[in-house]
GROMACS .gro file of C-alpha atoms in nm:
model
  220
    1MET     CA    1   4.114   4.202   0.629
    2LYS     CA    2   3.761   4.090   0.533
    3HIS     CA    3   3.469   4.297   0.642
    4PRO     CA    4   3.286   4.127   0.936
    5ARG     CA    5   2.960   4.122   0.745
    6PHE     CA    6   3.094   3.864   0.500
    7LYS     CA    7   3.124   3.613   0.783
    8LYS     CA    8   2.746   3.605   0.814
    9PHE     CA    9   2.686   3.486   0.459
   10PRO     CA   10   2.756   3.112   0.511
   11LEU     CA   11   2.521   3.099   0.809
   12PHE     CA   12   2.258   3.287   0.610
   13PHE     CA   13   2.279   3.045   0.318
   14LEU     CA   14   2.271   2.743   0.551
   15THR     CA   15   1.962   2.880   0.719
   16VAL     CA   16   1.789   2.938   0.385
   17ALA     CA   17   1.887   2.589   0.269
   18ALA     CA   18   1.747   2.437   0.588
   19MET     CA   19   1.425   2.633   0.539
   20LEU     CA   20   1.395   2.507   0.181
   21VAL     CA   21   1.448   2.146   0.290
   22ALA     CA   22   1.188   2.186   0.565
   23PHE     CA   23   0.946   2.342   0.316
   24ALA     CA   24   1.002   2.060   0.066
   25THR     CA   25   0.948   1.799   0.339
   26THR     CA   26   0.630   1.970   0.457
   27ALA     CA   27   0.504   1.996   0.100
   28ALA     CA   28   0.573   1.626   0.042
   29HIS     CA   29   0.382   1.530   0.357
   30ALA     CA   30   0.095   1.758   0.257
   31SER     CA   31   0.081   1.591  -0.084
   32GLU     CA   32   0.077   1.245   0.074
   33ASP     CA   33  -0.196   1.349   0.320
   34SER     CA   34  -0.401   1.485   0.031
   35THR     CA   35  -0.367   1.155  -0.154
   36TYR     CA   36  -0.460   0.956   0.155
   37ARG     CA   37  -0.771   1.169   0.208
   38SER     CA   38  -0.871   1.131  -0.157
   39VAL     CA   39  -0.841   0.753  -0.125
   40LEU     CA   40  -1.047   0.739   0.195
   41GLU     CA   41  -1.313   0.973   0.059
   42GLU     CA   42  -1.306   0.810  -0.288
   43LYS     CA   43  -1.247   1.140  -0.463
   44ALA     CA   44  -1.123   1.219  -0.814
   45GLU     CA   45  -0.938   0.921  -0.967
   46TYR     CA   46  -1.005   0.718  -0.652
   47ALA     CA   47  -1.380   0.717  -0.712
   48CYS     CA   48  -1.339   0.411  -0.934
   49LEU     CA   49  -1.085   0.142  -1.020
   50SER     CA   50  -0.810   0.257  -1.256
   51SER     CA   51  -0.759   0.059  -1.576
   52LYS     CA   52  -0.457  -0.116  -1.421
   53GLU     CA   53  -0.639  -0.194  -1.099
   54ALA     CA   54  -0.940  -0.329  -1.288
   55GLU     CA   55  -0.710  -0.538  -1.509
   56LEU     CA   56  -0.523  -0.692  -1.216
   57PHE     CA   57  -0.852  -0.758  -1.038
   58ARG     CA   58  -0.979  -0.937  -1.351
   59LEU     CA   59  -0.659  -1.136  -1.401
   60VAL     CA   60  -0.652  -1.264  -1.043
   61ASN     CA   61  -1.014  -1.376  -1.059
   62GLU     CA   62  -0.961  -1.539  -1.398
   63TYR     CA   63  -0.667  -1.729  -1.253
   64ARG     CA   64  -0.879  -1.844  -0.960
   65GLU     CA   65  -1.154  -1.961  -1.195
   66SER     CA   66  -0.900  -2.152  -1.406
   67GLN     CA   67  -0.814  -2.342  -1.087
   68GLY     CA   68  -1.176  -2.425  -1.008
   69LEU     CA   69  -1.233  -2.144  -0.756
   70PRO     CA   70  -1.508  -1.881  -0.767
   71PRO     CA   71  -1.426  -1.514  -0.832
   72ILE     CA   72  -1.409  -1.284  -0.530
   73ALA     CA   73  -1.628  -0.974  -0.513
   74ASN     CA   74  -1.463  -0.636  -0.517
   75SER     CA   75  -1.453  -0.452  -0.185
   76ARG     CA   76  -1.458  -0.074  -0.154
   77SER     CA   77  -1.312  -0.103   0.196
   78LEU     CA   78  -1.025  -0.327   0.093
   79ASN     CA   79  -0.958  -0.110  -0.212
   80LYS     CA   80  -0.892   0.175   0.031
   81VAL     CA   81  -0.653  -0.035   0.237
   82ALA     CA   82  -0.471  -0.161  -0.073
   83ARG     CA   83  -0.441   0.185  -0.226
   84LEU     CA   84  -0.319   0.346   0.095
   85HIS     CA   85  -0.056   0.079   0.138
   86ALA     CA   86   0.055   0.105  -0.225
   87VAL     CA   87   0.110   0.479  -0.179
   88ASP     CA   88   0.282   0.425   0.158
   89ILE     CA   89   0.517   0.161   0.017
   90GLN     CA   90   0.608   0.373  -0.286
   91GLU     CA   91   0.643   0.708  -0.111
   92ASN     CA   92   0.776   0.612   0.234
   93LYS     CA   93   0.937   0.271   0.175
   94PRO     CA   94   0.867   0.131   0.524
   95PHE     CA   95   1.047  -0.189   0.425
   96THR     CA   96   1.374   0.007   0.440
   97ILE     CA   97   1.335   0.128   0.801
   98GLU     CA   98   1.682   0.194   0.943
   99ASP     CA   99   1.612   0.244   1.314
  100THR     CA  100   1.554  -0.123   1.388
  101ASN     CA  101   1.768  -0.434   1.399
  102GLU     CA  102   1.488  -0.633   1.237
  103ARG     CA  103   1.432  -0.665   0.864
  104CYS     CA  104   1.103  -0.516   0.754
  105THR     CA  105   0.923  -0.669   0.455
  106LEU     CA  106   0.681  -0.518   0.201
  107HIS     CA  107   0.395  -0.585   0.445
  108SER     CA  108   0.531  -0.308   0.669
  109TRP     CA  109   0.358   0.028   0.720
  110SER     CA  110   0.515   0.363   0.801
  111ASP     CA  111   0.396   0.584   1.087
  112SER     CA  112   0.083   0.789   1.014
  113ASP     CA  113  -0.210   0.957   1.184
  114LEU     CA  114  -0.435   0.722   0.985
  115TRP     CA  115  -0.279   0.395   1.102
  116THR     CA  116  -0.017   0.252   1.336
  117SER     CA  117   0.324   0.163   1.202
  118VAL     CA  118   0.426  -0.198   1.153
  119CYS     CA  119   0.768  -0.348   1.084
  120TYR     CA  120   0.647  -0.677   0.940
  121THR     CA  121   0.929  -0.925   0.992
  122PRO     CA  122   0.989  -1.245   0.791
  123ASP     CA  123   0.890  -1.457   1.092
  124HIS     CA  124   0.535  -1.308   1.081
  125ARG     CA  125   0.566  -1.207   1.446
  126TYR     CA  126   0.355  -0.895   1.390
  127ALA     CA  127   0.102  -1.048   1.152
  128GLU     CA  128  -0.199  -0.945   1.360
  129LYS     CA  129  -0.100  -0.578   1.337
  130MET     CA  130  -0.107  -0.606   0.960
  131TRP     CA  131  -0.426  -0.817   0.948
  132ASN     CA  132  -0.599  -0.551   1.159
  133LYS     CA  133  -0.545  -0.275   0.902
  134PRO     CA  134  -0.892  -0.300   0.736
  135LYS     CA  135  -1.066  -0.244   1.069
  136GLU     CA  136  -0.819   0.025   1.172
  137ILE     CA  137  -0.829   0.223   0.848
  138THR     CA  138  -1.205   0.196   0.785
  139ASN     CA  139  -1.295   0.254   1.152
  140TYR     CA  140  -1.459  -0.090   1.158
  141GLN     CA  141  -1.677  -0.028   0.852
  142TYR     CA  142  -1.506  -0.345   0.736
  143PRO     CA  143  -1.525  -0.552   1.055
  144GLY     CA  144  -1.299  -0.842   0.960
  145ASP     CA  145  -0.928  -0.909   0.922
  146GLY     CA  146  -0.752  -0.869   0.589
  147TYR     CA  147  -0.465  -1.049   0.419
  148GLU     CA  148  -0.223  -0.907   0.166
  149ASN     CA  149  -0.010  -0.977  -0.137
  150ALA     CA  150   0.229  -0.693  -0.221
  151TYR     CA  151   0.454  -0.628  -0.522
  152TRP     CA  152   0.732  -0.376  -0.581
  153THR     CA  153   0.947  -0.338  -0.889
  154THR     CA  154   1.244  -0.124  -0.990
  155ASP     CA  155   1.058  -0.048  -1.315
  156ALA     CA  156   0.882   0.287  -1.336
  157GLU     CA  157   0.537   0.129  -1.340
  158ALA     CA  158   0.379  -0.196  -1.220
  159THR     CA  159   0.226  -0.404  -1.501
  160PRO     CA  160  -0.076  -0.617  -1.404
  161GLN     CA  161   0.038  -0.921  -1.601
  162ARG     CA  162   0.386  -0.913  -1.444
  163VAL     CA  163   0.239  -0.862  -1.098
  164LEU     CA  164   0.024  -1.174  -1.125
  165GLU     CA  165   0.309  -1.378  -1.271
  166ALA     CA  166   0.531  -1.278  -0.978
  167TRP     CA  167   0.262  -1.377  -0.728
  168LYS     CA  168   0.202  -1.709  -0.905
  169LYS     CA  169   0.573  -1.792  -0.885
  170SER     CA  170   0.585  -1.722  -0.511
  171PRO     CA  171   0.443  -2.017  -0.312
  172SER     CA  172   0.316  -1.799  -0.026
  173HIS     CA  173   0.152  -1.539  -0.253
  174ASN     CA  174   0.005  -1.804  -0.481
  175ALA     CA  175  -0.137  -1.992  -0.182
  176LEU     CA  176  -0.332  -1.686  -0.069
  177ILE     CA  177  -0.479  -1.631  -0.415
  178LEU     CA  178  -0.578  -1.998  -0.450
  179GLU     CA  179  -0.676  -2.052  -0.085
  180SER     CA  180  -0.434  -2.341  -0.053
  181GLY     CA  181  -0.186  -2.446   0.214
  182ILE     CA  182  -0.245  -2.245   0.533
  183TRP     CA  183  -0.527  -2.061   0.354
  184LYS     CA  184  -0.718  -2.376   0.263
  185GLY     CA  185  -1.090  -2.337   0.336
  186SER     CA  186  -1.065  -1.960   0.384
  187ASN     CA  187  -1.371  -1.886   0.169
  188LEU     CA  188  -1.254  -1.541   0.064
  189LEU     CA  189  -1.545  -1.305   0.000
  190SER     CA  190  -1.388  -0.959  -0.039
  191PHE     CA  191  -1.107  -0.843  -0.267
  192GLY     CA  192  -0.942  -0.501  -0.295
  193ILE     CA  193  -0.676  -0.372  -0.535
  194GLY     CA  194  -0.436  -0.079  -0.525
  195ILE     CA  195  -0.170   0.021  -0.777
  196HIS     CA  196   0.052   0.327  -0.734
  197LYS     CA  197   0.339   0.378  -0.976
  198ASN     CA  198   0.571   0.076  -0.929
  199VAL     CA  199   0.376  -0.085  -0.644
  200ALA     CA  200   0.077  -0.318  -0.660
  201VAL     CA  201  -0.117  -0.447  -0.361
  202MET     CA  202  -0.413  -0.680  -0.316
  203TRP     CA  203  -0.611  -0.739   0.002
  204VAL     CA  204  -0.862  -1.016   0.065
  205GLY     CA  205  -1.094  -1.094   0.351
  206THR     CA  206  -1.342  -1.360   0.462
  207MET     CA  207  -1.626  -1.117   0.536
  208THR     CA  208  -1.857  -0.952   0.285
  209ASP     CA  209  -1.796  -0.578   0.262
  210PRO     CA  210  -2.100  -0.379   0.384
  211LEU     CA  211  -1.996  -0.096   0.148
  212GLY     CA  212  -2.017  -0.322  -0.154
  213PRO     CA  213  -1.801  -0.312  -0.470
  214MET     CA  214  -1.637  -0.035  -0.670
  215MET     CA  215  -1.678  -0.013  -1.045
  216ALA     CA  216  -1.400   0.041  -1.298
  217CYS     CA  217  -1.344   0.396  -1.423
  218VAL     CA  218  -1.389   0.284  -1.784
  219LEU     CA  219  -1.621  -0.007  -1.846
  220PRO     CA  220  -1.534  -0.243  -2.135
   0.00000   0.00000   0.00000
């Protein structure tokens, strides 16, 4: 007959395992929150555009100019929105939400204290919730709506050249960049970029950013 104390071991190990999982989850959330705060406060590497962000920003504007359009000025406010969403997409994958019968696209946002969640459906039913993100995230420092192109790849890292090529091949993404189709006459004045691992995001708006532009970390 086994000693009664041995019966407690499985429960003990399960409890420890649950504690470790809870600790890991808390640590992950703390890391995300730290990144979000760094983006909003423009600290450390978020004080300037990374080399990839600066490259994608340059490539998009060069493409616009090749099509007879003026370049768009960089926007510190929209950089924040783009960077936050790039991190959110990569870390939380809101486009894979399972507690809804609706399909969420890359324009979706997870739940956070810094913004409201959005399951952005293919029929654009919740477009205004997404367009409102610049005002919501910057507390109206950027007072206008924003519009987004997003990119996700199964590769380990997003490459600026591949990102732009993917957007150019997509009629809806290309139309936003070139202000054609439903975007004709938009007169885009602000442009933000965010790249996080295998996700790239750009945001544009029709209002000039009161906070001005952000410079690249390493100037050419």
